[in-house]
Coordinates of C-alpha atoms (C1' of nucleotides) in Angstrom, one line a residue:
Chain E
X1 CA 190.6 -92.8 90.7
X2 CA 190.3 -89.2 90.2
X3 CA 189.6 -86.7 92.7
X4 CA 187.8 -83.9 91.2
X5 CA 186.1 -80.9 92.5
X6 CA 183.0 -81.9 90.7
X7 CA 182.6 -84.2 93.6
X8 CA 181.6 -87.2 91.7
X9 CA 184.2 -89.2 90.0
X10 CA 182.2 -92.3 89.5
X11 CA 180.7 -93.3 86.3
X12 CA 177.2 -93.6 87.7
X13 CA 176.3 -90.0 87.3
X14 CA 177.7 -88.4 84.2
X15 CA 175.5 -85.3 84.5
X16 CA 175.7 -83.5 87.7
X17 CA 172.3 -82.6 89.1
X18 CA 172.3 -78.9 88.3
X19 CA 169.2 -76.9 87.8
X20 CA 167.9 -76.4 84.3
X21 CA 170.9 -75.1 82.4
X22 CA 170.5 -71.5 81.5
X23 CA 171.2 -70.4 77.9
X24 CA 174.2 -68.4 79.1
X25 CA 176.1 -70.5 81.5
X26 CA 178.6 -69.2 83.9
X27 CA 182.0 -70.6 83.7
X28 CA 181.8 -72.5 86.8
X29 CA 178.7 -74.3 85.7
X30 CA 180.3 -75.7 82.7
X31 CA 183.5 -76.5 84.3
X32 CA 181.7 -78.7 86.8
X33 CA 179.5 -80.2 84.2
X34 CA 182.3 -81.1 81.9
X35 CA 184.7 -82.2 84.5
X36 CA 182.4 -85.1 85.2
X37 CA 182.2 -86.0 81.6
X38 CA 185.9 -85.7 81.4
X39 CA 186.5 -87.9 84.3
X40 CA 184.3 -90.5 82.8
X41 CA 185.9 -90.4 79.5
X42 CA 189.3 -90.7 81.1
X43 CA 188.4 -93.4 83.4
X44 CA 188.3 -95.9 80.6
X45 CA 192.0 -95.9 80.4
X46 CA 193.9 -94.7 83.4
X47 CA 195.3 -91.6 81.8
X48 CA 196.8 -88.5 83.2
X49 CA 193.5 -86.9 83.4
X50 CA 192.4 -89.2 86.2
X51 CA 194.9 -87.6 88.6
X52 CA 194.0 -84.1 87.9
X53 CA 192.6 -81.6 90.2
X54 CA 190.4 -79.0 88.9
X55 CA 190.9 -75.4 89.6
X56 CA 188.1 -73.3 88.6
X57 CA 189.8 -70.4 87.1
X58 CA 188.8 -67.2 88.7
X59 CA 187.2 -65.1 86.0
X60 CA 184.9 -62.5 87.1
X61 CA 182.7 -62.4 84.2
X62 CA 181.1 -59.1 85.2
X63 CA 184.4 -57.3 85.6
X64 CA 185.1 -58.4 82.1
X65 CA 181.9 -57.3 80.6
X66 CA 183.8 -55.6 77.8
X67 CA 184.0 -57.7 74.8
X68 CA 187.0 -59.8 74.0
X69 CA 188.6 -59.3 70.7
X70 CA 186.9 -61.9 68.8
X71 CA 185.1 -64.6 70.7
X72 CA 181.5 -64.8 71.7
X73 CA 181.5 -63.5 75.2
X74 CA 179.6 -66.5 76.5
X75 CA 181.7 -69.1 74.9
X76 CA 182.5 -71.8 77.4
X77 CA 186.0 -73.1 77.6
X78 CA 186.6 -75.8 80.1
X79 CA 189.9 -75.6 81.9
X80 CA 191.5 -78.5 83.6
X81 CA 194.7 -77.7 85.3
X82 CA 197.0 -80.3 86.9
X83 CA 198.5 -80.1 90.3
X84 CA 198.1 -77.0 92.4
X85 CA 199.7 -74.4 90.2
X86 CA 197.3 -71.5 90.3
X87 CA 196.7 -69.5 87.1
X88 CA 195.0 -66.2 86.8
X89 CA 193.6 -65.3 83.5
X90 CA 195.2 -62.4 81.9
X91 CA 192.9 -59.5 81.2
X92 CA 195.6 -57.4 79.6
X93 CA 198.8 -58.3 77.8
X94 CA 200.7 -56.4 80.5
X95 CA 199.6 -59.1 82.9
X96 CA 201.9 -61.5 81.1
X97 CA 205.3 -60.1 81.9
X98 CA 206.1 -59.9 78.2
X99 CA 209.2 -58.0 77.0
X100 CA 208.6 -54.4 75.9
X101 CA 209.6 -55.4 72.4
X102 CA 206.9 -58.1 72.3
X103 CA 204.3 -55.8 73.7
X104 CA 205.1 -53.3 71.0
X105 CA 204.7 -56.0 68.4
X106 CA 201.3 -56.9 69.8
X107 CA 200.0 -53.4 69.9
X108 CA 201.7 -51.7 66.9
X109 CA 202.1 -54.5 64.4
X110 CA 199.2 -56.8 65.3
X111 CA 196.9 -54.0 66.5
X112 CA 195.7 -56.1 69.4
X113 CA 194.1 -54.4 72.3
X114 CA 193.6 -57.2 74.8
X115 CA 193.7 -60.9 75.0
X116 CA 190.9 -62.9 73.5
X117 CA 189.3 -65.5 75.8
X118 CA 191.5 -68.4 74.8
X119 CA 194.5 -66.2 75.0
X120 CA 193.6 -64.9 78.5
X121 CA 193.3 -68.4 79.8
X122 CA 196.0 -70.2 78.0
X123 CA 198.8 -67.7 78.0
X124 CA 199.4 -67.8 81.7
X125 CA 199.6 -71.6 81.5
X126 CA 202.0 -71.4 78.6
X127 CA 204.3 -68.6 79.9
X128 CA 204.5 -69.2 83.6
X129 CA 206.8 -71.7 85.2
X130 CA 206.8 -74.6 85.5
X131 CA 205.9 -74.5 81.8
X132 CA 203.6 -77.5 81.8
X133 CA 202.5 -79.1 78.6
X134 CA 199.1 -77.9 77.3
X135 CA 196.4 -79.3 75.2
X136 CA 194.2 -76.5 74.0
X137 CA 191.1 -76.4 72.0
X138 CA 189.5 -73.2 70.9
X139 CA 187.0 -72.0 68.3
X140 CA 188.1 -71.3 64.7
X141 CA 189.4 -67.8 64.3
X142 CA 189.7 -67.1 67.9
X143 CA 193.3 -66.4 68.1
X144 CA 195.0 -69.7 68.7
X145 CA 198.0 -68.8 66.6
X146 CA 198.8 -65.8 68.9
X147 CA 198.8 -68.1 71.9
X148 CA 201.6 -70.4 70.7
X149 CA 203.5 -67.8 68.7
X150 CA 203.6 -65.6 71.8
X151 CA 204.7 -68.7 73.7
X152 CA 207.5 -69.4 71.4
X153 CA 208.7 -65.8 71.2
X154 CA 208.7 -65.2 74.9
X155 CA 210.6 -68.4 75.7
X156 CA 213.5 -67.7 73.4
X157 CA 216.8 -66.5 74.9
X158 CA 217.9 -63.8 72.5
X159 CA 221.5 -64.4 73.4
X160 CA 221.6 -68.0 72.2
X161 CA 221.7 -68.4 68.4
X162 CA 220.3 -72.0 68.3
X163 CA 216.8 -73.4 67.7
X164 CA 214.8 -73.0 70.9
X165 CA 211.3 -73.2 69.7
X166 CA 209.8 -75.6 67.1
X167 CA 206.3 -75.6 65.6
X168 CA 205.0 -78.3 63.4
X169 CA 202.1 -77.8 61.0
X170 CA 200.2 -80.1 58.6
X171 CA 200.7 -78.1 55.4
X172 CA 203.1 -75.8 53.7
X173 CA 200.5 -73.1 53.5
X174 CA 199.9 -73.1 57.3
X175 CA 203.6 -73.0 58.0
X176 CA 204.0 -69.9 55.9
X177 CA 201.0 -68.3 57.4
X178 CA 202.2 -69.0 61.0
X179 CA 205.6 -67.7 60.1
X180 CA 204.2 -64.5 58.9
X181 CA 202.4 -64.0 62.1
X182 CA 205.5 -64.8 64.1
X183 CA 207.6 -62.4 62.2
X184 CA 205.1 -59.7 62.5
X185 CA 204.5 -60.2 66.2
X186 CA 208.2 -60.6 66.9
X187 CA 209.3 -57.7 64.6
X188 CA 211.0 -55.7 67.4
X189 CA 212.5 -58.7 69.2
X190 CA 215.2 -59.5 66.8
X191 CA 214.5 -63.1 67.1
X192 CA 215.5 -65.2 64.1
X193 CA 213.3 -67.7 62.4
X194 CA 213.2 -70.2 59.6
X195 CA 210.6 -72.2 57.7
X196 CA 211.3 -75.9 57.4
X197 CA 209.4 -76.6 54.2
X198 CA 210.6 -78.0 50.9
X199 CA 212.5 -75.2 49.0
X200 CA 211.7 -74.0 45.6
X201 CA 212.9 -76.7 43.3
X202 CA 215.5 -74.5 41.6
X203 CA 217.6 -73.1 44.4
X204 CA 217.4 -76.3 46.4
X205 CA 220.7 -77.2 47.9
X206 CA 221.0 -80.9 48.9
X207 CA 220.4 -81.2 52.5
X208 CA 223.8 -82.7 53.3
X209 CA 225.5 -79.5 52.0
X210 CA 223.4 -77.1 54.0
X211 CA 224.7 -75.3 57.0
X212 CA 223.1 -76.3 60.3
X213 CA 220.0 -74.3 61.3
X214 CA 220.9 -71.4 63.6
X215 CA 217.4 -69.8 63.7
X216 CA 215.9 -69.5 67.1
X217 CA 212.4 -70.4 66.0
X218 CA 211.7 -73.0 63.4
X219 CA 208.2 -73.6 61.9
X220 CA 207.7 -76.4 59.4
X221 CA 206.0 -79.5 58.0
X222 CA 206.8 -82.9 59.5
X223 CA 208.6 -84.4 56.5
X224 CA 211.1 -81.6 56.2
X225 CA 211.6 -81.3 60.0
X226 CA 212.2 -85.0 60.2
X227 CA 214.7 -84.9 57.4
X228 CA 216.6 -82.0 58.8
X229 CA 216.8 -83.7 62.1
X230 CA 218.0 -87.0 60.7
X231 CA 220.7 -85.2 58.8
X232 CA 221.7 -83.5 62.1
X233 CA 221.0 -80.1 60.6
X234 CA 218.4 -79.2 63.0
X235 CA 219.6 -79.5 66.6
X236 CA 217.0 -79.9 69.2
X237 CA 219.0 -80.1 72.4
X238 CA 218.2 -76.5 73.4
X239 CA 214.6 -76.6 72.5
X240 CA 212.4 -75.2 75.2
X241 CA 209.1 -75.4 73.5
X242 CA 207.5 -77.7 70.9
X243 CA 204.2 -76.8 69.3
X244 CA 201.8 -78.9 67.2
X245 CA 199.4 -76.8 65.3
X246 CA 196.2 -78.7 64.3
X247 CA 197.4 -81.2 66.8
X248 CA 194.5 -83.6 66.4
X249 CA 195.4 -84.1 62.7
X250 CA 199.1 -84.2 63.6
X251 CA 198.5 -87.1 66.0
X252 CA 195.7 -88.9 64.2
X253 CA 196.1 -92.4 63.0
X254 CA 195.3 -91.4 59.5
X255 CA 197.2 -88.2 59.7
X256 CA 200.8 -87.5 60.8
X257 CA 200.9 -89.7 63.8
X258 CA 204.0 -91.6 63.0
X259 CA 206.1 -88.6 62.0
X260 CA 204.9 -86.6 64.9
X261 CA 205.6 -89.2 67.4
X262 CA 209.0 -89.9 66.0
X263 CA 209.9 -86.2 66.2
X264 CA 208.5 -85.9 69.7
X265 CA 210.3 -88.9 71.0
X266 CA 213.6 -87.8 69.5
X267 CA 213.3 -84.4 71.2
X268 CA 212.2 -86.0 74.5
X269 CA 215.2 -88.2 74.4
X270 CA 217.7 -85.4 74.5
X271 CA 215.4 -82.9 76.1
X272 CA 212.9 -84.4 78.5
X273 CA 211.8 -81.0 79.9
X274 CA 210.8 -79.4 76.6
X275 CA 207.3 -77.9 76.9
X276 CA 204.8 -79.4 74.5
X277 CA 201.8 -77.4 73.3
X278 CA 199.0 -79.0 71.3
X279 CA 196.5 -76.7 69.6
X280 CA 193.4 -77.3 67.5
X281 CA 189.8 -76.3 67.1
X282 CA 188.9 -80.0 67.1
X283 CA 189.7 -83.1 69.1
X284 CA 187.5 -86.1 68.6
X285 CA 187.3 -88.4 71.5
X286 CA 189.8 -91.0 70.1
X287 CA 192.4 -88.4 69.5
X288 CA 191.7 -86.5 72.7
X289 CA 192.3 -89.7 74.6
X290 CA 195.4 -90.5 72.8
X291 CA 197.0 -87.0 73.0
X292 CA 196.5 -86.8 76.7
X293 CA 198.6 -89.9 77.1
X294 CA 201.2 -88.5 74.7
X295 CA 202.1 -85.4 76.6
X296 CA 203.6 -85.3 80.1
X297 CA 201.3 -86.4 82.9
X298 CA 201.0 -83.1 84.7
X299 CA 199.7 -81.3 81.7
X300 CA 197.0 -78.6 81.5
X301 CA 194.0 -78.8 79.1
X302 CA 191.4 -76.6 77.7
X303 CA 188.3 -78.0 75.9
X304 CA 185.2 -76.7 74.3
X305 CA 181.9 -78.6 73.9
X306 CA 181.3 -79.7 70.3
X307 CA 177.9 -78.0 70.1
X308 CA 179.6 -74.8 70.8
X309 CA 182.1 -75.1 68.2
X310 CA 180.0 -74.5 65.1
X311 CA 180.3 -70.8 64.7
X312 CA 177.0 -69.0 64.9
X313 CA 178.5 -66.3 62.8
X314 CA 178.4 -68.7 59.8
X315 CA 175.0 -69.8 58.5
X316 CA 174.8 -73.3 57.1
X317 CA 172.7 -74.3 54.1
X318 CA 172.2 -77.4 52.0
X319 CA 171.1 -77.7 48.4
X320 CA 169.8 -81.0 47.1
X321 CA 171.2 -81.6 43.6
X322 CA 169.8 -84.4 41.4
X323 CA 173.2 -85.1 39.9
X324 CA 176.8 -84.0 39.7
X325 CA 176.3 -81.7 36.8
X326 CA 173.6 -79.8 38.6
X327 CA 176.1 -79.0 41.3
X328 CA 178.0 -76.9 38.8
X329 CA 174.8 -75.3 37.7
X330 CA 173.9 -74.4 41.3
X331 CA 177.3 -72.8 41.7
X332 CA 177.3 -70.8 38.5
X333 CA 173.6 -69.9 38.0
X334 CA 172.7 -69.3 41.6
X335 CA 175.5 -68.9 44.1
X336 CA 177.9 -67.0 41.8
X337 CA 175.1 -65.0 40.3
X338 CA 173.4 -63.9 43.5
X339 CA 176.5 -63.9 45.7
X340 CA 178.6 -62.0 43.2
X341 CA 179.7 -59.4 45.6
X342 CA 179.7 -61.2 48.9
X343 CA 183.5 -61.5 49.1
X344 CA 185.8 -64.3 48.4
X345 CA 184.7 -68.0 48.1
X346 CA 186.4 -71.3 48.7
X347 CA 185.0 -74.4 47.1
X348 CA 186.1 -77.6 48.8
X349 CA 186.3 -80.9 46.9
X350 CA 187.4 -84.3 48.0
X351 CA 190.0 -85.3 45.6
X352 CA 192.8 -83.7 43.6
X353 CA 191.2 -84.8 40.4
X354 CA 187.9 -83.2 41.2
X355 CA 189.7 -80.0 42.0
X356 CA 191.2 -80.1 38.5
X357 CA 187.9 -81.1 36.8
X358 CA 185.8 -78.5 38.5
X359 CA 188.4 -75.9 37.8
X360 CA 188.3 -76.7 34.1
X361 CA 184.6 -76.8 34.0
X362 CA 184.2 -73.4 35.6
X363 CA 187.0 -71.9 33.5
X364 CA 185.4 -73.3 30.3
X365 CA 182.2 -71.6 31.4
X366 CA 184.0 -68.3 31.5
X367 CA 184.6 -67.9 35.2
X368 CA 187.8 -66.8 36.7
X369 CA 188.7 -69.3 39.3
X370 CA 191.9 -70.9 40.5
X371 CA 192.5 -74.2 42.3
X372 CA 195.0 -75.7 44.6
X373 CA 195.9 -79.2 45.6
X374 CA 198.9 -81.1 46.8
X375 CA 200.0 -82.4 43.4
X376 CA 200.9 -78.9 42.2
X377 CA 204.5 -77.6 42.4
X378 CA 205.4 -75.8 45.5
X379 CA 206.0 -72.6 43.6
X380 CA 202.6 -72.9 41.9
X381 CA 200.9 -73.4 45.3
X382 CA 202.6 -70.4 46.8
X383 CA 201.6 -68.3 43.8
X384 CA 197.9 -69.3 43.9
X385 CA 197.7 -68.6 47.6
X386 CA 199.3 -65.3 47.1
X387 CA 197.0 -64.3 44.3
X388 CA 194.0 -65.2 46.5
X389 CA 195.4 -63.4 49.5
X390 CA 196.0 -60.3 47.4
X391 CA 192.4 -60.4 46.2
X392 CA 193.4 -61.0 42.6
X393 CA 191.2 -64.1 42.6
X394 CA 187.7 -64.3 44.1
X395 CA 187.1 -68.0 43.9
X396 CA 189.5 -70.7 45.0
X397 CA 188.8 -74.4 44.5
X398 CA 190.7 -76.5 47.1
X399 CA 191.2 -80.0 48.5
X400 CA 191.5 -80.2 52.2
X401 CA 195.0 -78.7 52.0
X402 CA 193.3 -75.4 53.0
X403 CA 190.6 -76.9 55.2
X404 CA 192.5 -76.1 58.3
X405 CA 193.9 -72.8 59.6
X406 CA 193.9 -70.9 56.4
X407 CA 193.1 -67.4 57.6
X408 CA 191.8 -65.0 55.0
X409 CA 189.3 -62.5 56.4
X410 CA 187.7 -61.8 53.0
X411 CA 186.4 -65.3 52.7
X412 CA 182.7 -65.1 53.4
X413 CA 181.4 -68.0 51.5
X414 CA 182.4 -71.7 51.7
X415 CA 180.9 -74.2 49.3
X416 CA 181.2 -77.9 50.1
X417 CA 181.1 -79.4 46.6
X418 CA 181.8 -82.7 48.3
X419 CA 181.0 -83.4 51.9
X420 CA 184.0 -84.4 53.9
X421 CA 184.0 -88.2 54.5
X422 CA 186.0 -90.2 56.9
X423 CA 188.1 -92.8 55.3
X424 CA 187.4 -96.2 56.6
X425 CA 189.1 -99.4 55.6
X426 CA 185.7 -101.2 55.9
X427 CA 184.0 -99.8 52.9
X428 CA 181.1 -102.1 53.4
X429 CA 179.8 -99.9 56.1
X430 CA 177.9 -96.7 55.4
X431 CA 180.3 -93.8 55.2
X432 CA 180.8 -91.5 58.2
X433 CA 181.2 -87.8 57.8
X434 CA 184.4 -86.3 58.9
X435 CA 183.0 -83.9 61.5
X436 CA 186.3 -82.3 62.3
X437 CA 187.1 -81.5 58.7
X438 CA 183.6 -80.1 58.2
X439 CA 184.0 -77.8 61.1
X440 CA 187.4 -76.6 59.9
X441 CA 186.1 -76.0 56.4
X442 CA 183.2 -74.0 57.7
X443 CA 185.6 -72.1 59.9
X444 CA 187.3 -70.7 56.8
X445 CA 184.4 -68.3 56.6
X446 CA 183.5 -65.9 59.3
X447 CA 187.0 -65.3 60.5
X448 CA 187.2 -63.2 63.6
X449 CA 183.5 -63.1 64.1
X450 CA 182.7 -61.8 60.6
X451 CA 179.7 -62.9 58.6
X452 CA 179.7 -66.0 56.6
X453 CA 177.8 -68.8 54.9
X454 CA 178.4 -72.3 53.8
X455 CA 176.5 -74.1 51.1
X456 CA 176.6 -77.9 51.2
X457 CA 175.8 -79.5 47.8
X458 CA 174.0 -82.7 48.5
X459 CA 173.6 -85.4 45.9
X460 CA 171.8 -88.6 46.6
X461 CA 170.8 -90.5 49.6
X462 CA 174.3 -91.1 50.8
X463 CA 174.9 -87.4 51.0
X464 CA 171.6 -86.8 52.8
X465 CA 172.6 -89.3 55.4
X466 CA 176.0 -87.7 55.9
X467 CA 174.4 -84.2 56.2
X468 CA 171.9 -85.5 58.7
X469 CA 174.6 -86.9 60.8
X470 CA 176.5 -83.7 60.7
X471 CA 173.5 -81.8 61.8
X472 CA 172.9 -84.2 64.7
X473 CA 176.5 -84.2 65.7
X474 CA 176.7 -80.4 66.1
X475 CA 173.1 -80.1 67.2
X476 CA 172.4 -77.6 64.5
X477 CA 169.8 -77.3 61.9
X478 CA 171.1 -76.8 58.3
X479 CA 168.5 -74.9 56.3
X480 CA 167.6 -76.4 52.9
X481 CA 167.7 -74.1 49.9
X482 CA 165.7 -75.2 46.9
X483 CA 167.9 -76.0 44.0
X484 CA 166.3 -73.7 41.5
X485 CA 164.7 -71.1 43.7
X486 CA 166.4 -67.7 43.4
X487 CA 164.5 -66.3 46.3
X488 CA 165.8 -69.1 48.5
X489 CA 169.4 -68.2 47.8
X490 CA 168.7 -64.5 48.3
X491 CA 167.0 -65.2 51.6
X492 CA 169.9 -67.4 52.7
X493 CA 172.6 -64.8 51.9
X494 CA 170.5 -62.0 53.5
X495 CA 170.1 -64.1 56.6
X496 CA 173.8 -64.7 56.7
X497 CA 174.3 -60.9 56.5
X498 CA 176.0 -61.1 53.2
X499 CA 173.3 -59.4 51.1
X500 CA 171.2 -56.3 51.6
Chain T
dT1 C1' 191.4 -89.7 50.1
dG2 C1' 193.9 -86.0 51.6
dT3 C1' 197.7 -83.8 54.1
dC4 C1' 204.4 -84.6 54.1
dA5 C1' 208.4 -86.6 51.8
dG6 C1' 211.8 -89.5 49.5
dA7 C1' 213.6 -93.9 48.2

DNA sequence: TGTCAGA
């Protein structure tokens, strides 16, 4: 059984006996506290975690009193490192032995000054030999992308024109977004890259007639990557680093598990030392347990408590609506009316069809909105996202295609037209909220510590229960806004910092 | 049900 520095690896004492926990915990406090939890969770199945030693990473909080780029200073990230490889957190990008070209990209193109907290901790683990696998959880909008993009760019040997880094994302949109970051950051490196997503239908060449991929970095969606690999157009024998963005979804039973595992195994077969990075803002216990068995045994991991994940920057509200129609009225007569100038808005719906219907309803009422969902043509999807990014549209209706990762700083308002629900085969049971999706949706607002608000439109007892469970899960209170009370909405938006 | 694809 585990040896851990928390001193107690038995199940009998899940909470160490510390004094009353102060509001602002020091790193070490949390590390110890959580290690015990971790050990317990892991003990159920004898996983890798059970043989981990815990190094409390030496971060002198006081020395680092200056604010990190984007994360709450007191955010607690629990690090578990395997073996005895010591890692020092990086207080500057210079600490990381990056090439001058990469540094230039970071400072000039990205306009970064210093690593965010997750970057400071994870980058040494990613970049330093022996290049262990890493499972990393970090808050929404905290700079996860930079971590793995930097990892990929810095591992590529510029002299070899073959794929050396591969990143797999759940959606086309996230692939494109990540590629834009990579190209910007790697602008001065000369590293080549290619998106593995379905091409525009017109200039699509059959895969069998395509030249093999030479690009050094490939980012794409699972279907296309699998296809390219099976047609031997994407060689993986020289891969040094494999990244799963939104890893919990990529490895979830009802997500992309099969595809992801197939790709991972294929790579492992020819290339057992390829470093694997798993990044997400969320890892529920089931997935957490599974992924830690999926990667190599001596992996490192970073986790955040779920209570800490709900961004304080984003205020959460709920509106009880007597029926579906009144949801539309709430949106147009109150939220749109009062929140006219608060920035861009994303309205999340559960199904493709409701995206279409709500779009039509709002357009019929004279509002300029667009909508996106997976049934649209790829060209159409790209166009709608571009228009939204360019600020040509203010309101975007979306299924959960955009729930994760979509980074648009002007989005200050998120409306949950439908609450996210976990799909369960046993529909006899009462529905469970999808906590992870909820958190990801909320995270579309308040990017990089900006202000934001989310309105949850509740209809009926079922929704009330779901909402209550969400509140309980994250340990937060979601303020109710009276359906037809203008002042309530105003107060909410003021409180969120979106209204004078 | 939604996310990826393709028979």
